[in-house]
Short mmCIF file of C-alpha atoms in Angstrom, two decimals:
data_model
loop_
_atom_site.label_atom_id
_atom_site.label_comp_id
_atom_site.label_asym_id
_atom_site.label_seq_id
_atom_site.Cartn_x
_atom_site.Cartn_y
_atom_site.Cartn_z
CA UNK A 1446 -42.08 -30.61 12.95
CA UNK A 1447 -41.93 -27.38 11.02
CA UNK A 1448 -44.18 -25.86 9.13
CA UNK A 1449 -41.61 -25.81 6.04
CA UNK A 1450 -41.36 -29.73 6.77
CA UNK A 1451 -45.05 -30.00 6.50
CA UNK A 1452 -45.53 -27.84 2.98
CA UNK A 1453 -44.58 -28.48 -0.43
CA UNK A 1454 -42.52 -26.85 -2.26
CA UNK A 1455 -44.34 -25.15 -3.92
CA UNK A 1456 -46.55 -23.91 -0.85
CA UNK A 1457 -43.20 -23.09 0.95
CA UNK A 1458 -42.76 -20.89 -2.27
CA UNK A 1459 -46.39 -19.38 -2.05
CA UNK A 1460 -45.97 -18.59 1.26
CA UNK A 1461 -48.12 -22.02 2.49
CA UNK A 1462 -51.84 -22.09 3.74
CA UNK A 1463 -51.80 -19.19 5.69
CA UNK A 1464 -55.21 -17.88 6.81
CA UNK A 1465 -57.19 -15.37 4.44
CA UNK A 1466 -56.92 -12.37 6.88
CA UNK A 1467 -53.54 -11.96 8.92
CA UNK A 1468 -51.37 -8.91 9.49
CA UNK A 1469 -48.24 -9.08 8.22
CA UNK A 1470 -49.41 -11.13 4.48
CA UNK A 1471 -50.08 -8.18 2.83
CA UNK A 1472 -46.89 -5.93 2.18
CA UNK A 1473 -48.92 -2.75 0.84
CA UNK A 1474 -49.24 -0.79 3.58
CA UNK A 1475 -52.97 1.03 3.76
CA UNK A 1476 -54.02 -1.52 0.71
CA UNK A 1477 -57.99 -0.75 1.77
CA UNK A 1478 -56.79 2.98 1.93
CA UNK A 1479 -58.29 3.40 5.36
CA UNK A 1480 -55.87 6.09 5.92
CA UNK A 1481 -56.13 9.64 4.56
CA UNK A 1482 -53.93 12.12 6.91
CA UNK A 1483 -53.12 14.49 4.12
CA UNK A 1484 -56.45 15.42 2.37
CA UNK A 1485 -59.62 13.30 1.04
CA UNK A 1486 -59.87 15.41 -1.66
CA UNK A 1487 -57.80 17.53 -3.62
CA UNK A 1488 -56.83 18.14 -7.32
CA UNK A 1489 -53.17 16.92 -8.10
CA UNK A 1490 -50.26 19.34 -9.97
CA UNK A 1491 -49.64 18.05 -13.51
CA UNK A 1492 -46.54 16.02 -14.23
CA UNK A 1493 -46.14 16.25 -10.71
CA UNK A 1494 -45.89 12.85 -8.48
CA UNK A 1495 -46.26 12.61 -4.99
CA UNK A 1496 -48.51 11.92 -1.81
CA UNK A 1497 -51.54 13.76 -1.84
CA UNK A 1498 -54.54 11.65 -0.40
CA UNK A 1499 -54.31 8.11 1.00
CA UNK A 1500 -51.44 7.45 3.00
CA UNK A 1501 -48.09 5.44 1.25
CA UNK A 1502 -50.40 5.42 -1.90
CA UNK A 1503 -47.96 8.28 -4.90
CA UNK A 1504 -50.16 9.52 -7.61
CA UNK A 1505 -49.24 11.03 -11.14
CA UNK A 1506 -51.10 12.71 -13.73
CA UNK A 1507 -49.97 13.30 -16.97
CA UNK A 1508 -52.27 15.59 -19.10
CA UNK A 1509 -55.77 17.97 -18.40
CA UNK A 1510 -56.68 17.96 -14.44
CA UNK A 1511 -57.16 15.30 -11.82
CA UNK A 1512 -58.80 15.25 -8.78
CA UNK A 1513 -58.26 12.52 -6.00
CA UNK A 1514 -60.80 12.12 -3.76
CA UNK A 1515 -62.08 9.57 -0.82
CA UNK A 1516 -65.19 7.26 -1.98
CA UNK A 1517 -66.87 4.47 -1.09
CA UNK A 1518 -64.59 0.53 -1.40
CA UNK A 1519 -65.93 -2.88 -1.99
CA UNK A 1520 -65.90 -6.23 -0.74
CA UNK A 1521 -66.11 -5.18 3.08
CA UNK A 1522 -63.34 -2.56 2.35
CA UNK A 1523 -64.89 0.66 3.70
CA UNK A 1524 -63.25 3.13 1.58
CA UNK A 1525 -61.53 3.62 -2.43
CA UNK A 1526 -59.72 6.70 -3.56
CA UNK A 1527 -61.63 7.93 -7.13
CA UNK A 1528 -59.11 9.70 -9.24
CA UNK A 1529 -61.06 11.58 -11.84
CA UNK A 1530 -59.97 13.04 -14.80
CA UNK A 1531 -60.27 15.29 -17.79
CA UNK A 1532 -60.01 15.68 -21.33
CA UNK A 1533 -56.28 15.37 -22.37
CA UNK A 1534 -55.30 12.90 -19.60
CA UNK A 1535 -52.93 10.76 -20.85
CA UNK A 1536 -51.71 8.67 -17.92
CA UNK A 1537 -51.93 7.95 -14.30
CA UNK A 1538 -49.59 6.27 -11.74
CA UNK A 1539 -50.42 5.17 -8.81
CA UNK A 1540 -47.34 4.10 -6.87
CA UNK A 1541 -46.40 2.37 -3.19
CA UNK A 1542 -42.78 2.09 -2.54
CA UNK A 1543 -41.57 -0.25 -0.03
CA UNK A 1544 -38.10 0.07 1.87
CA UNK A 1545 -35.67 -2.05 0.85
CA UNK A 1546 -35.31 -3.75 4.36
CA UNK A 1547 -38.98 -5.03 3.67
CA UNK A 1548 -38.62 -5.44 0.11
CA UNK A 1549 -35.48 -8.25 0.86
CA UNK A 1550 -38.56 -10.55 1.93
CA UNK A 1551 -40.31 -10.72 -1.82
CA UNK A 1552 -37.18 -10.38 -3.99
CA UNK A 1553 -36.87 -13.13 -6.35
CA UNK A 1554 -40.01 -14.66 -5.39
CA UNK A 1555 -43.56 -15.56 -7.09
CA UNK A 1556 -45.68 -12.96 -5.80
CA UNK A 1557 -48.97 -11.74 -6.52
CA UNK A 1558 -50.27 -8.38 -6.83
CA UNK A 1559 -54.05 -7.77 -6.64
CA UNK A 1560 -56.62 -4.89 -6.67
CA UNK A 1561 -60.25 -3.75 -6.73
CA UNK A 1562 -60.72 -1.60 -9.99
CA UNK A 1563 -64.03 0.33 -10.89
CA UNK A 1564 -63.96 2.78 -14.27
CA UNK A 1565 -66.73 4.41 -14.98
CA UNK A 1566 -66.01 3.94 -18.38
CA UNK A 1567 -63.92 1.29 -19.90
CA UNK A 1568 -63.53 2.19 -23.22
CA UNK A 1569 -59.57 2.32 -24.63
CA UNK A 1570 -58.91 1.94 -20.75
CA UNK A 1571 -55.53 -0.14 -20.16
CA UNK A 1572 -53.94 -1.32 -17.15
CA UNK A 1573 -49.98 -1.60 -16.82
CA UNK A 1574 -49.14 -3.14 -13.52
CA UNK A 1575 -45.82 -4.33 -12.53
CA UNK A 1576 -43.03 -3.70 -9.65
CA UNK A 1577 -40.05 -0.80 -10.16
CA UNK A 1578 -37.10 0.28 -8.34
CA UNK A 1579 -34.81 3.09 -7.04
CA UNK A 1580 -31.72 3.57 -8.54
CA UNK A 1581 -29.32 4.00 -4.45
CA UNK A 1582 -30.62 2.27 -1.90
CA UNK A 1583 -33.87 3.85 -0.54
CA UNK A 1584 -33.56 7.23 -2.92
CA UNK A 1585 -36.13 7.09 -5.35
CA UNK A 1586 -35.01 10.25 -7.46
CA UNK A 1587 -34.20 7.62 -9.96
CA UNK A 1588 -36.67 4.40 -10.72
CA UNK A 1589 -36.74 1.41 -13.37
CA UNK A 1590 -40.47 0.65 -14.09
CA UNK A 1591 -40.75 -3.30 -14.93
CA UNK A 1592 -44.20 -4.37 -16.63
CA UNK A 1593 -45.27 -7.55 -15.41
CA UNK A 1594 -49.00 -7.83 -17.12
CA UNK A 1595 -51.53 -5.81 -17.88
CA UNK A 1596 -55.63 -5.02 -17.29
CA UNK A 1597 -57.31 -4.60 -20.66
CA UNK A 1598 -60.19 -3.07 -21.15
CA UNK A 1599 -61.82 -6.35 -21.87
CA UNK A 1600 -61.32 -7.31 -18.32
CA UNK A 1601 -63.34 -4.07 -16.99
CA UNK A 1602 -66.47 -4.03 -15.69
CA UNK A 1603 -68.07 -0.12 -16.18
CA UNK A 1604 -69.82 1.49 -13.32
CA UNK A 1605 -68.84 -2.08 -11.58
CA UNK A 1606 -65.58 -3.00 -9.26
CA UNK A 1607 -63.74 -5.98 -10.58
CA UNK A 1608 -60.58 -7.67 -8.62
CA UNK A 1609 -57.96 -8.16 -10.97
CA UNK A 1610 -54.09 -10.12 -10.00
CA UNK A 1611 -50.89 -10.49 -11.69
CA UNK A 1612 -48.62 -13.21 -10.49
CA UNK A 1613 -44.90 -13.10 -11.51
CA UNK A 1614 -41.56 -12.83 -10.24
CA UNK A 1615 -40.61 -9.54 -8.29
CA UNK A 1616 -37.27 -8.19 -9.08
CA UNK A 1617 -34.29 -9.11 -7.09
CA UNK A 1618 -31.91 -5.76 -6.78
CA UNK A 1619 -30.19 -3.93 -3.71
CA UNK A 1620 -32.00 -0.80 -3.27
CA UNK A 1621 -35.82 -1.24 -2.34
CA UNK A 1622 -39.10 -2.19 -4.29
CA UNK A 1623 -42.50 -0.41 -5.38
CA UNK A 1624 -45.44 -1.72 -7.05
CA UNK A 1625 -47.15 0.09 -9.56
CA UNK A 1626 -50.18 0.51 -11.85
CA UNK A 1627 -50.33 2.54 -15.03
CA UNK A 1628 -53.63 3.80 -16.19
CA UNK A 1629 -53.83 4.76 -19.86
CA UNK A 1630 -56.54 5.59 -22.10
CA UNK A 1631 -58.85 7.24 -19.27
CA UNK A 1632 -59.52 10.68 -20.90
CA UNK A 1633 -62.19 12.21 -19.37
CA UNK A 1634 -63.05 9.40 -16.90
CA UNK A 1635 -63.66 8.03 -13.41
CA UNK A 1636 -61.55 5.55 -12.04
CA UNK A 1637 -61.77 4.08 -8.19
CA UNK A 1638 -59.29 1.70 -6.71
CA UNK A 1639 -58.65 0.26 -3.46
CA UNK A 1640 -57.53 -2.94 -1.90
CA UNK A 1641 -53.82 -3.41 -2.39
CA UNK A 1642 -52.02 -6.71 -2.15
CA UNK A 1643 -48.82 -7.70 -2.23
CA UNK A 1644 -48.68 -11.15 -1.47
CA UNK A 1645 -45.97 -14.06 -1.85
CA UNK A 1646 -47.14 -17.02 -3.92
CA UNK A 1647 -49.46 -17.31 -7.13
CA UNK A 1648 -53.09 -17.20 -5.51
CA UNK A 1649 -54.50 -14.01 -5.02
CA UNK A 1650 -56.44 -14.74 -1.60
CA UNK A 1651 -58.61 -12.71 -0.03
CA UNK A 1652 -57.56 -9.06 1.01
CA UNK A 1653 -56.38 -8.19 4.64
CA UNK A 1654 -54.59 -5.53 6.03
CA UNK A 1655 -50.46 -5.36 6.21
CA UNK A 1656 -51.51 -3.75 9.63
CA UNK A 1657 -54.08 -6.35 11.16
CA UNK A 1658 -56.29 -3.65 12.30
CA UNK A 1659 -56.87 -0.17 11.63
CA UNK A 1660 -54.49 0.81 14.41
CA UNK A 1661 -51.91 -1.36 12.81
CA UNK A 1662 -52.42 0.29 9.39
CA UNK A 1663 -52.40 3.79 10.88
CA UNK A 1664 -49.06 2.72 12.53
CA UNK A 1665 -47.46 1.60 9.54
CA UNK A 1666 -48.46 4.84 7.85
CA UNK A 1667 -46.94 6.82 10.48
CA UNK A 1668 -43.96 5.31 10.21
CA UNK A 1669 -43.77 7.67 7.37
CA UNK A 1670 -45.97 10.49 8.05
CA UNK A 1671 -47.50 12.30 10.77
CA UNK A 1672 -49.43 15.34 11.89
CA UNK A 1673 -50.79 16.95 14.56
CA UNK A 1674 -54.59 17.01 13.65
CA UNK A 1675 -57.56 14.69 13.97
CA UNK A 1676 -57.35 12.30 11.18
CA UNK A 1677 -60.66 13.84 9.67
CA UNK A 1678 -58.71 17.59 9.81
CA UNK A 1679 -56.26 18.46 6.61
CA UNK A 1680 -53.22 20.06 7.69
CA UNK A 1681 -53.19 24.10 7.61
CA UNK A 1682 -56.88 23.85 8.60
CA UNK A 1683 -57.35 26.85 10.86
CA UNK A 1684 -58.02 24.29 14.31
CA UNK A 1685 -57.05 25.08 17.97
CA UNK A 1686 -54.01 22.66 18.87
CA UNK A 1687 -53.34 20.56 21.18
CA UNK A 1688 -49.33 20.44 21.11
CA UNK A 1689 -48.80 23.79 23.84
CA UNK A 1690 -45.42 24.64 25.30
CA UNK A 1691 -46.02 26.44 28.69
CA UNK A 1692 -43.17 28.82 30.09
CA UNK A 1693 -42.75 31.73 32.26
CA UNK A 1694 -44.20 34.67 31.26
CA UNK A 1695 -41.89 36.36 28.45
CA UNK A 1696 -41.32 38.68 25.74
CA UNK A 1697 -38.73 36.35 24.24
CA UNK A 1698 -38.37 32.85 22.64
CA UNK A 1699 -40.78 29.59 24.15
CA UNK A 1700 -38.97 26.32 23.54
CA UNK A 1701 -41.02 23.36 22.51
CA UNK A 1702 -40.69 19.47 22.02
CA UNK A 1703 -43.14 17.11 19.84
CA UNK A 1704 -42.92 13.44 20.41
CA UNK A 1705 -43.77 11.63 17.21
CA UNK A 1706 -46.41 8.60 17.74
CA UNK A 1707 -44.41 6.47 16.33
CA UNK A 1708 -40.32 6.21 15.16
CA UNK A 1709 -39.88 7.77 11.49
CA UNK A 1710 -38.06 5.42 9.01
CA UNK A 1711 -35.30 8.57 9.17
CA UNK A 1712 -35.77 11.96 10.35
CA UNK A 1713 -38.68 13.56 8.70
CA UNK A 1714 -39.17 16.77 7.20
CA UNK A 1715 -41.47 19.33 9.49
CA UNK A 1716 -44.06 22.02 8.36
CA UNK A 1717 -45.76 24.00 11.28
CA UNK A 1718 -48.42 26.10 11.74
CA UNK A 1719 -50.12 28.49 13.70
CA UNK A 1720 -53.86 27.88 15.14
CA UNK A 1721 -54.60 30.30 12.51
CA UNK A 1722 -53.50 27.68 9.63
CA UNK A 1723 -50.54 30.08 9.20
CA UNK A 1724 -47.54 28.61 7.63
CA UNK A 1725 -44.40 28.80 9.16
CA UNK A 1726 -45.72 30.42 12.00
CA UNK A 1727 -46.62 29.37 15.37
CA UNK A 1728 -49.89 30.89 18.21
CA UNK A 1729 -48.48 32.45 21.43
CA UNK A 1730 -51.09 33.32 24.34
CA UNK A 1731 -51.18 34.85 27.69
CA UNK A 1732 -53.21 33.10 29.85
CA UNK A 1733 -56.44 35.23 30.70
CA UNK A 1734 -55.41 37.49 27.57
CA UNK A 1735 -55.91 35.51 24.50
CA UNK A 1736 -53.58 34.38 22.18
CA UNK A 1737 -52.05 35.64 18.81
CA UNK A 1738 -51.60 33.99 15.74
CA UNK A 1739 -49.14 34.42 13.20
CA UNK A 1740 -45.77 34.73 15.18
CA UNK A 1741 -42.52 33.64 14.50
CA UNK A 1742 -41.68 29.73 14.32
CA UNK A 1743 -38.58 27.81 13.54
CA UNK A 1744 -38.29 23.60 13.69
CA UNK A 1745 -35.13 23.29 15.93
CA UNK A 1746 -33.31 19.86 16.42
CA UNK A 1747 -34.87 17.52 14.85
CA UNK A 1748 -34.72 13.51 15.16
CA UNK A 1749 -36.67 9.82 14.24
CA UNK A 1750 -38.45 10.50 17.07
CA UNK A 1751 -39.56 14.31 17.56
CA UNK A 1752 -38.20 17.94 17.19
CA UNK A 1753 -37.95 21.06 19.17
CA UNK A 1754 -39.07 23.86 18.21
CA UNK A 1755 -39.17 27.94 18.63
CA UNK A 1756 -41.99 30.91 18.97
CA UNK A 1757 -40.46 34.43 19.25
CA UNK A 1758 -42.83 37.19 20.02
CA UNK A 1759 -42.40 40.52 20.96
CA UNK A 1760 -45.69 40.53 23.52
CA UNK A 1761 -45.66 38.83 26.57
CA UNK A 1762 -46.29 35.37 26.40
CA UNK A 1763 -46.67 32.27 28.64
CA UNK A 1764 -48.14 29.43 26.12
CA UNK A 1765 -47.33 28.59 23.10
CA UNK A 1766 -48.90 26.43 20.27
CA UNK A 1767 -48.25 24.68 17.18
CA UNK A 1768 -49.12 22.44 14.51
CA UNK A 1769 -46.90 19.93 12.34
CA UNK A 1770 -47.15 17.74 9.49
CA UNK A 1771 -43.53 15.38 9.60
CA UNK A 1772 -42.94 13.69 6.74
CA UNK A 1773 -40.34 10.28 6.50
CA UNK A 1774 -41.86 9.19 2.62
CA UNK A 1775 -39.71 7.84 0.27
CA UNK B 100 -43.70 22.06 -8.67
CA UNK B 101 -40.32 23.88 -8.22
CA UNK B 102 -39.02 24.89 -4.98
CA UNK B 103 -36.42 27.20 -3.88
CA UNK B 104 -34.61 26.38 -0.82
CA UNK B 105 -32.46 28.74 1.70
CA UNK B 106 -30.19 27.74 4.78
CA UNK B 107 -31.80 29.65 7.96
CA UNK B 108 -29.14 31.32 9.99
CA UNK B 109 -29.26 29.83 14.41
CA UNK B 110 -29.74 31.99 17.08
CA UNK B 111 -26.30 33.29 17.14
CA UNK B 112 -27.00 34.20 13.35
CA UNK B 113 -24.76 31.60 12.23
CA UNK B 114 -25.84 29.36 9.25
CA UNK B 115 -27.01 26.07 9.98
CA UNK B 116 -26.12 23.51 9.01
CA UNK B 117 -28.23 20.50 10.29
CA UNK B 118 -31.32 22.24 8.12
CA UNK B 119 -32.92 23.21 5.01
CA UNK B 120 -35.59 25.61 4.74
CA UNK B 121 -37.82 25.28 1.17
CA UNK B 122 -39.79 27.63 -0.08
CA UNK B 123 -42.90 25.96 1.51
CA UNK B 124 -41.81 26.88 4.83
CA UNK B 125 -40.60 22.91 5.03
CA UNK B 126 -37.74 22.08 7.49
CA UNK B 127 -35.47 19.56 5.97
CA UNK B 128 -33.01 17.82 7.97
CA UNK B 129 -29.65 17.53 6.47
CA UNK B 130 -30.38 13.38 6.52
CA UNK B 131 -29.04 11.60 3.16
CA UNK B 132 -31.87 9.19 4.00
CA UNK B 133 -34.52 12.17 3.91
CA UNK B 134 -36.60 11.85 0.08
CA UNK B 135 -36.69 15.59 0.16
CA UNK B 136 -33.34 16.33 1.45
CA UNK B 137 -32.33 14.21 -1.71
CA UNK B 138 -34.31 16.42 -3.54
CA UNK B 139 -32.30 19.32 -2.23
CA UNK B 140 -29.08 17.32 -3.21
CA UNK B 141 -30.50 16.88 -6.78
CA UNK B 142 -31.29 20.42 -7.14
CA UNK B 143 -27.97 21.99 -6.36
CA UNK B 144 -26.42 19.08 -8.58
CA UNK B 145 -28.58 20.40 -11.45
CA UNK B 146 -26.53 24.02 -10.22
CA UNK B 147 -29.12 25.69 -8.48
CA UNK B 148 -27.46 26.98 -5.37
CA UNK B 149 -29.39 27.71 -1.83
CA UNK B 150 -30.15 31.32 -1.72
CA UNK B 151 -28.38 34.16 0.82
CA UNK B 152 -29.10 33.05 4.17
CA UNK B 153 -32.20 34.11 6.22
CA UNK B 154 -32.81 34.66 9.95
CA UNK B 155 -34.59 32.08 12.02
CA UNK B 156 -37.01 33.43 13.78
#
């Protein structure tokens, strides 16, 4: 007998008694925001959205300066990103965009979206929270925001994390779906938020990774972003690599080839660097001789699944090195 | 933040035309599925055209 055969309706609906902690239940990828390859602290551009600390997590500040930064979580979630900001603030997004071949599997259905909130002070504070969409399949240039509740400041807790849900109907279209909180009324203020979930059916349950694991998580990130570093190092950090191209001993170009970790949801944009933390640039070294920072680089062919990739020099040269940051977000 | 972007010229100092360079040093494959490549797209609809063309390496 199936499992639909054995639900009701309304469980078949909510996605049926599935155990608290599975992979796969949550569709926010990095919900606990284990996962911070770009930075785990840095102070956003104005009127400016995109990804600048935990992985698949888009931030937007409207108004004075922000600064995201890596804190402490809740509830057996090990980490929260705080995004605090200053007088004239008048809004903050915080965004995670799903493709549209994942969204298919919520459209039109009851699902409910829950979080851990903590604002340091709750005063005129306001919550919008609610899906949105691109306007071409995949191309988020263009969205529609679509407010399905909102977090007063009556339901804030200050200095303390509260878990807050809103259950309703995600939105049914052809292009791909994002879920979204906007955070008015903060000022000069401190908010932290972690634990993400997406999650067909009207119960909020308890929070567990889209991944399963942290390997899982980190997977799904890199689906969409990638770098050469340690997961602890930001990229551009002046750090030996580990990516080297031998060749024979030359004056002229060494060819290169990076493997991605995992297939890119399309090809990815590339930034290198040099050991130096050189932009653009890549470190060519004689074996016995040292090596030389700051020399030519160009990304070559490029693919889902790696790129080649060019030093030019005018010293001899047998190794070369390079960083990379590759970039699939949408 | 406003970019610029140029096409870099191949190794036969031809222009390319599988890549974008931005102004951040950022490779962009010509890939209508790429966010920033749609960027690009955006940009020269709003009549900003890519700059002369720049050597590779």
């Amino acid at each position: 007998m199936s499992r639909a055969q054995l639900t009701s309706t309304d469980q078949q609906n909510s996605g049926g008694a599935v155990p608290p902690v599975v992979g796969g239940k949550n569709f926010i990828a990095n919900g606990g925001m284990d996962i911070f390859q770009r930075s785990t602290s840095v102070t956003i551009p104005n009127t400016t959205p995109g990804y600048y600390a935990p992985d698949r997590f888009l931030f937007y500040s409207n108004g004075g300066s922000t600064t995201l930064s890596r804190v402490a979580g809740t509830a057996g979630i090990t980490y929260a990103t705080q995004v605090a900001t200053t007088t004239g603030n008048t809004q903050i997004n915080i965004e995670n965009r799903l493709e549209y071949q994942q969204a298919q599997l919520l459209m039109g259905k009851t699902v409910t979206f829950s979080f851990y909130v903590n604002a340091a002070t709750t005063s005129g504070v306001s919550i919008a929270v609610g899906d949105y969409y691109p306007s071409a399949l995949d191309n988020w240039a263009s969205v529609t925001f679509a407010q399905k509740g909102t977090v007063s400041a009556a339901q804030l807790s200050a200095g303390n994390w509260v878990r807050q849900s809103v259950t309703f109907t995600a939105d049914t279209n052809t292009t791909g779906l994002g879920f979204y909180l906007t955070i008015t009324g903060l000022g000069a203020n401190t908010l932290q938020i972690t634990g993400w979930q997406v999650e067909i059916g009207n119960v909020a349950t308890p929070f567990s990774r889209a991944g399963g694991t942290l390997q899982g998580e980190l997977a799904l990130c890199q689906r969409y972003y990638e770098k050469s570093y340690d997961l602890a190092t930001a990229p551009g950090t002046a750090v030996n690599s580990t990516f080297v191209t031998p060749s024979a001993t030359t004056t002229s170009y060494i060819y290169g080839f990076v493997p991605y970790k995992v297939t890119k949801r399309t090809t990815p944009t590339v930034l290198i660097w040099d050991n130096g933390g050189n932009a653009n640039a890549t470190t060519r070294g004689l074996l016995g001789s040292g090596n030389s920072n700051n020399q030519n680089g160009a990304v070559d062919d490029q693919s889902m699944t790696g790129f080649t990739w060019l030093s030019a020099g005018s010293s001899n040269a047998n190794i070369a090195f390079i960083h990379f940051t590759a970039s699939a977000e949408l | 933040m406003t970019y610029t972007y140029s096409i870099p010229n191949d190794l036969e100092n031809q222009p390319r035309t599988d890549v974008v360079l931005r102004s951040d040093g950022a490779w962009i494959p010509t890939d209508p599925a790429n966010s920033d490549y749609q960027a690009y797209l955006a940009t020269l609809a709003a009549n900003s055209a890519p700059q002369a063309n720049s050597t590779e390496s």
